[in-house]
């Protein structure tokens, strides 16, 4: 168990790290962060920020020397960076990143546990893409196997002609068949060092252009009927990885049951509602887990909860939301406003 006043290192400089550090301070811990140069909003709530490249061995060693435990807030932190941290002091284990950073490996891993992803095929050439579109059908989604998020690194293939005409990036790809779904939802869990697992209620997620715009509770009868099966898969994933911390699996709710979409080995945007809407937030429970503390209760505290992302220039009018009762604003403090960038979020509760 990490003693009061200990130091938690965070790999990554974004808003998830910022909210982790705020929860850590509440529990009596210090945080320092490590990230390449950029709009590192974590700096406002950390005691120190190392601004260095991911492969700077000397800087990583100096960072690790100041940390009692280390975690990450961004799933695209290089695995080599996490492995530069002392064994037994980084949570989750780097194997979680190795699994989640490659969509092909991730899907095979989930299939081995009995999960059902969308039909997929590996794509390394134009011939592979045309074969995949022919076999799995179009429409479908072509994705980079690595580094994509918030709709980046994805192309909708509407027809065989699209597959023939698309200029392929020179990176490993995967083609996913189209899933006819009724809704999207997340299963978010926290697993402690002792293997205890707790789940939050699953919200219904709404996306626009590949970006999450809102998460709402209650999620509706269809999702609630499929959460049990989805949770069982998430539990198997967490146990197989000997995971410590918050883990998220995203699903499509279909007429045939839950279809696995992807996993995020970290706290997740669709769990932001837990800050005000649950007994213990995903951020606090992540810190509890990596610090070796007892996990907190995850019960939902309100009759309805709506978390809405503030994207791009919408942040300029964000304080207007505070005119609505039981509404909570989170401004991430990002200096650069651009289209499609998550600048903050608002959570509204009805008790």
Coordinates of C-alpha atoms in Angstrom, one line a residue:
X1 CA 0.0 0.0 0.0
X2 CA 1.3 3.4 -1.0
X3 CA 1.8 5.5 2.1
X4 CA 0.2 9.0 2.6
X5 CA 2.4 11.6 0.9
X6 CA 3.8 9.2 -1.7
X7 CA 4.3 10.1 -5.3
X8 CA 2.4 8.8 -8.2
X9 CA 3.9 9.2 -11.7
X10 CA 1.5 9.7 -14.7
X11 CA 2.7 9.0 -18.2
X12 CA 0.8 11.4 -20.4
X13 CA -0.2 15.1 -20.1
X14 CA -3.9 15.2 -21.0
X15 CA -7.2 15.7 -19.2
X16 CA -7.4 12.2 -18.0
X17 CA -4.1 12.6 -16.2
X18 CA -5.4 15.9 -14.9
X19 CA -8.4 14.3 -13.3
X20 CA -6.4 11.4 -11.9
X21 CA -4.0 13.9 -10.2
X22 CA -7.0 15.8 -8.7
X23 CA -8.2 12.5 -7.2
X24 CA -4.7 11.6 -6.0
X25 CA -4.4 14.9 -4.2
X26 CA -7.8 14.3 -2.4
X27 CA -6.3 11.0 -1.2
X28 CA -3.1 12.6 0.1
X29 CA -0.7 11.8 -2.7
X30 CA 1.6 13.9 -4.9
X31 CA 1.7 13.5 -8.7
X32 CA 4.3 14.2 -11.3
X33 CA 3.8 13.7 -15.0
X34 CA 5.9 12.8 -18.1
X35 CA 4.9 13.8 -21.6
X36 CA 6.3 15.1 -24.8
X37 CA 6.0 18.8 -25.6
X38 CA 2.4 19.9 -26.2
X39 CA -0.7 21.3 -24.5
X40 CA -0.1 19.3 -21.3
X41 CA -3.0 20.4 -19.1
X42 CA -1.9 17.9 -16.4
X43 CA 0.7 20.5 -15.4
X44 CA -1.8 22.7 -13.5
X45 CA -2.4 20.0 -10.9
X46 CA 0.9 18.1 -10.7
X47 CA 4.0 19.1 -8.7
X48 CA 6.2 18.6 -11.7
X49 CA 6.1 17.8 -15.4
X50 CA 8.9 16.2 -17.3
X51 CA 8.7 17.4 -20.9
X52 CA 10.8 14.9 -22.8
X53 CA 10.5 12.5 -25.7
X54 CA 9.1 9.0 -25.0
X55 CA 12.4 7.4 -25.7
X56 CA 14.7 9.7 -23.6
X57 CA 16.2 7.0 -21.4
X58 CA 17.9 9.5 -19.0
X59 CA 14.8 11.5 -18.5
X60 CA 12.7 8.4 -17.9
X61 CA 15.1 7.1 -15.3
X62 CA 15.1 10.4 -13.5
X63 CA 11.3 10.4 -13.6
X64 CA 11.0 6.9 -12.3
X65 CA 13.4 7.6 -9.5
X66 CA 11.0 10.2 -8.1
X67 CA 7.9 7.9 -8.3
X68 CA 6.7 5.3 -5.8
X69 CA 4.2 4.0 -8.4
X70 CA 3.5 4.9 -12.1
X71 CA 0.4 4.7 -14.2
X72 CA -0.6 6.1 -17.6
X73 CA -3.5 8.2 -18.9
X74 CA -3.2 7.6 -22.6
X75 CA -3.3 4.3 -24.5
X76 CA -0.7 5.3 -27.1
X77 CA 2.2 5.6 -24.7
X78 CA 4.9 3.4 -26.2
X79 CA 5.2 0.1 -24.6
X80 CA 9.0 0.6 -24.4
X81 CA 8.4 3.6 -22.2
X82 CA 6.3 1.7 -19.8
X83 CA 8.8 -1.1 -19.6
X84 CA 11.5 1.5 -18.7
X85 CA 9.6 1.9 -15.4
X86 CA 10.6 -0.4 -12.4
X87 CA 9.0 -3.8 -12.5
X88 CA 6.2 -4.1 -10.0
X89 CA 5.8 -0.3 -9.7
X90 CA 3.8 0.4 -12.8
X91 CA 0.1 -0.3 -13.0
X92 CA -1.5 -1.6 -15.1
X93 CA 1.1 -4.0 -16.3
X94 CA 2.5 -3.0 -19.8
X95 CA 1.0 -6.2 -21.2
X96 CA -2.3 -4.4 -21.2
X97 CA -0.9 -1.8 -23.6
X98 CA 0.7 -4.5 -25.8
X99 CA -2.7 -6.1 -26.2
X100 CA -4.8 -3.0 -26.8
X101 CA -2.4 -1.0 -29.0
X102 CA -2.8 -3.4 -32.0
X103 CA -6.4 -3.8 -33.1
X104 CA -5.7 -7.2 -34.7
X105 CA -4.0 -8.6 -31.6
X106 CA -6.8 -7.1 -29.4
X107 CA -9.5 -8.8 -31.4
X108 CA -7.7 -12.2 -31.4
X109 CA -7.2 -11.9 -27.6
X110 CA -10.9 -11.2 -27.0
X111 CA -11.9 -14.1 -29.3
X112 CA -9.7 -16.5 -27.3
X113 CA -11.7 -15.5 -24.2
X114 CA -15.0 -16.2 -26.0
X115 CA -15.8 -12.7 -26.9
X116 CA -17.5 -11.7 -30.2
X117 CA -15.9 -8.8 -32.2
X118 CA -17.2 -7.6 -35.5
X119 CA -16.0 -9.7 -38.4
X120 CA -12.6 -8.6 -39.4
X121 CA -9.6 -9.2 -41.8
X122 CA -6.0 -8.2 -41.7
X123 CA -5.1 -5.7 -44.5
X124 CA -1.5 -5.3 -45.7
X125 CA -2.1 -4.4 -49.3
X126 CA -4.8 -3.2 -51.7
X127 CA -5.4 -6.8 -52.7
X128 CA -6.1 -7.6 -49.1
X129 CA -8.6 -4.7 -48.8
X130 CA -10.4 -5.7 -51.9
X131 CA -10.6 -9.3 -50.7
X132 CA -11.8 -8.1 -47.3
X133 CA -14.5 -5.9 -48.8
X134 CA -15.6 -8.8 -51.0
X135 CA -15.7 -11.4 -48.2
X136 CA -17.1 -9.3 -45.4
X137 CA -19.1 -7.0 -47.6
X138 CA -19.4 -3.2 -47.8
X139 CA -20.1 -1.0 -46.1
X140 CA -17.3 -1.6 -43.6
X141 CA -14.6 0.3 -41.8
X142 CA -10.9 0.3 -42.6
X143 CA -8.8 1.2 -39.6
X144 CA -5.1 1.6 -38.8
X145 CA -4.1 -1.2 -36.4
X146 CA -2.3 1.4 -34.2
X147 CA -2.6 4.9 -32.9
X148 CA -6.2 5.8 -33.9
X149 CA -8.7 7.4 -31.6
X150 CA -11.7 9.7 -31.7
X151 CA -12.4 8.6 -35.3
X152 CA -8.8 9.3 -36.5
X153 CA -7.2 6.6 -38.6
X154 CA -10.5 5.3 -39.9
X155 CA -12.2 5.2 -43.3
X156 CA -15.7 4.2 -44.2
X157 CA -15.7 1.9 -47.2
X158 CA -19.2 2.3 -48.7
X159 CA -18.8 0.0 -51.7
X160 CA -16.3 -2.2 -53.5
X161 CA -15.4 0.9 -55.6
X162 CA -14.3 2.7 -52.5
X163 CA -12.0 -0.1 -51.7
X164 CA -10.5 0.0 -55.2
X165 CA -10.0 3.8 -55.2
X166 CA -8.8 4.5 -51.7
X167 CA -5.2 5.6 -51.3
X168 CA -3.9 3.3 -48.6
X169 CA -1.6 4.7 -45.8
X170 CA 1.7 2.8 -45.5
X171 CA 0.9 1.3 -42.1
X172 CA -0.7 -2.0 -40.9
X173 CA -4.5 -2.0 -41.3
X174 CA -7.6 -4.0 -40.4
X175 CA -11.0 -4.1 -42.1
X176 CA -14.1 -4.6 -40.0
X177 CA -17.4 -5.6 -41.4
X178 CA -20.4 -3.3 -40.7
X179 CA -22.3 -4.1 -37.5
X180 CA -26.1 -3.4 -37.4
X181 CA -26.4 -2.2 -33.9
X182 CA -29.2 -0.5 -31.8
X183 CA -26.9 1.3 -29.4
X184 CA -23.4 1.6 -28.1
X185 CA -22.3 1.2 -24.5
X186 CA -19.2 0.8 -22.3
X187 CA -18.4 -1.6 -19.5
X188 CA -16.1 0.2 -17.1
X189 CA -14.5 -1.7 -14.2
X190 CA -11.8 -1.3 -11.6
X191 CA -9.6 -4.2 -10.5
X192 CA -7.5 -3.9 -7.4
X193 CA -4.1 -5.4 -6.7
X194 CA -5.8 -8.2 -4.8
X195 CA -8.0 -9.1 -7.9
X196 CA -11.2 -7.6 -6.6
X197 CA -13.4 -6.2 -9.4
X198 CA -16.1 -3.6 -9.3
X199 CA -18.3 -2.3 -12.1
X200 CA -20.0 1.0 -12.7
X201 CA -23.4 1.1 -14.4
X202 CA -23.1 1.2 -18.2
X203 CA -24.1 4.4 -20.0
X204 CA -25.5 4.6 -23.5
X205 CA -22.9 6.3 -25.6
X206 CA -23.7 8.7 -28.5
X207 CA -21.0 9.4 -31.2
X208 CA -20.7 11.9 -34.0
X209 CA -18.0 11.6 -36.6
X210 CA -16.3 9.0 -34.4
X211 CA -16.2 11.3 -31.3
X212 CA -18.1 10.6 -28.2
X213 CA -20.6 13.4 -27.6
X214 CA -22.7 12.1 -24.7
X215 CA -23.1 9.3 -22.2
X216 CA -26.5 8.8 -20.5
X217 CA -28.0 6.8 -17.7
X218 CA -30.2 4.9 -17.5
X219 CA -29.1 3.3 -20.7
X220 CA -32.4 1.6 -21.6
X221 CA -33.8 -1.9 -21.6
X222 CA -31.7 -3.3 -24.6
X223 CA -28.4 -2.3 -23.1
X224 CA -29.3 -3.4 -19.6
X225 CA -30.3 -6.8 -20.9
X226 CA -26.8 -7.2 -22.4
X227 CA -24.6 -5.8 -19.7
X228 CA -24.3 -9.0 -17.8
X229 CA -22.7 -10.9 -20.8
X230 CA -20.5 -7.9 -21.6
X231 CA -19.4 -7.7 -18.0
X232 CA -18.4 -11.3 -17.9
X233 CA -16.1 -10.8 -20.9
X234 CA -14.6 -7.7 -19.3
X235 CA -14.0 -9.6 -16.1
X236 CA -12.2 -12.3 -18.1
X237 CA -10.1 -9.7 -19.9
X238 CA -9.1 -8.0 -16.6
X239 CA -8.2 -11.3 -15.0
X240 CA -6.2 -12.6 -18.0
X241 CA -4.2 -9.4 -18.0
X242 CA -3.8 -9.4 -14.2
X243 CA -5.0 -5.9 -14.6
X244 CA -4.8 -3.2 -11.9
X245 CA -6.7 0.0 -12.3
X246 CA -9.7 1.1 -14.4
X247 CA -10.3 -0.8 -17.7
X248 CA -12.9 0.0 -20.3
X249 CA -14.5 -2.2 -23.0
X250 CA -16.8 -0.7 -25.6
X251 CA -19.7 -2.7 -27.1
X252 CA -22.4 -2.6 -29.7
X253 CA -25.8 -3.6 -28.5
X254 CA -27.3 -5.8 -31.3
X255 CA -30.3 -8.1 -31.7
X256 CA -27.9 -11.0 -31.3
X257 CA -26.3 -9.7 -28.1
X258 CA -23.2 -7.6 -27.3
X259 CA -20.5 -7.3 -29.9
X260 CA -17.1 -6.2 -28.7
X261 CA -15.7 -3.1 -30.4
X262 CA -12.5 -2.1 -28.6
X263 CA -10.8 -1.8 -25.2
X264 CA -9.1 1.1 -23.5
X265 CA -6.6 0.2 -20.7
X266 CA -7.3 3.4 -18.8
X267 CA -10.0 5.7 -17.4
X268 CA -12.4 6.6 -20.1
X269 CA -14.4 9.5 -21.5
X270 CA -17.7 7.6 -21.1
X271 CA -17.0 7.3 -17.4
X272 CA -16.7 11.0 -16.7
X273 CA -20.2 11.0 -15.3
X274 CA -18.9 9.0 -12.3
X275 CA -17.2 12.1 -10.8
X276 CA -20.6 13.5 -9.6
X277 CA -22.9 10.6 -10.5
X278 CA -21.3 7.7 -8.6
X279 CA -20.3 7.0 -5.0
X280 CA -16.6 6.7 -6.1
X281 CA -15.4 8.1 -9.5
X282 CA -13.4 6.2 -12.0
X283 CA -10.5 8.5 -11.3
X284 CA -10.5 8.0 -7.5
X285 CA -10.9 4.2 -7.9
X286 CA -8.0 4.1 -10.4
X287 CA -5.8 5.9 -7.9
X288 CA -7.0 3.6 -5.1
X289 CA -6.2 0.5 -7.2
X290 CA -2.7 1.5 -8.3
X291 CA -1.9 2.7 -4.7
X292 CA -3.1 -0.6 -3.2
X293 CA -6.0 1.0 -1.3
X294 CA -9.4 -0.6 -0.8
X295 CA -11.7 0.0 -3.7
X296 CA -14.7 2.4 -3.4
X297 CA -18.3 1.7 -4.0
X298 CA -19.5 2.3 -7.6
X299 CA -23.3 2.8 -7.1
X300 CA -25.0 5.5 -9.2
X301 CA -26.3 8.4 -7.1
X302 CA -29.0 9.9 -9.3
X303 CA -32.1 8.9 -11.1
X304 CA -30.7 10.1 -14.4
X305 CA -27.2 11.3 -15.4
X306 CA -26.1 13.0 -18.7
X307 CA -22.5 13.7 -19.5
X308 CA -22.0 15.9 -22.5
X309 CA -18.6 16.6 -24.1
X310 CA -17.7 20.2 -24.9
X311 CA -16.0 20.0 -28.3
X312 CA -14.1 22.8 -30.1
X313 CA -15.3 26.3 -29.8
X314 CA -18.2 25.3 -27.6
X315 CA -16.0 25.9 -24.6
X316 CA -16.4 29.6 -25.0
X317 CA -20.0 29.4 -23.8
X318 CA -19.5 26.6 -21.3
X319 CA -20.2 28.6 -18.2
X320 CA -23.8 29.1 -19.4
X321 CA -24.4 25.5 -18.5
X322 CA -24.0 26.5 -14.8
X323 CA -27.4 28.2 -15.0
X324 CA -29.0 24.8 -14.9
X325 CA -29.5 23.2 -11.5
X326 CA -27.3 20.2 -10.5
X327 CA -25.0 20.7 -13.4
X328 CA -21.3 20.4 -13.1
X329 CA -18.7 21.9 -15.5
X330 CA -15.2 20.5 -16.1
X331 CA -13.1 22.9 -18.2
X332 CA -9.8 21.1 -19.1
X333 CA -7.9 24.3 -19.4
X334 CA -6.6 23.6 -23.0
X335 CA -5.1 26.6 -24.6
X336 CA -5.6 25.6 -28.2
X337 CA -9.2 25.4 -29.5
X338 CA -9.7 23.4 -32.6
X339 CA -12.6 21.6 -34.3
X340 CA -13.1 18.1 -32.9
X341 CA -11.0 18.6 -29.8
X342 CA -12.5 17.8 -26.4
X343 CA -12.2 20.9 -24.4
X344 CA -14.3 19.9 -21.4
X345 CA -17.5 18.2 -20.3
X346 CA -20.7 18.9 -18.4
X347 CA -22.6 16.5 -16.2
X348 CA -26.2 17.0 -15.3
X349 CA -28.0 15.0 -12.7
X350 CA -31.7 14.5 -11.9
X351 CA -32.1 13.0 -8.4

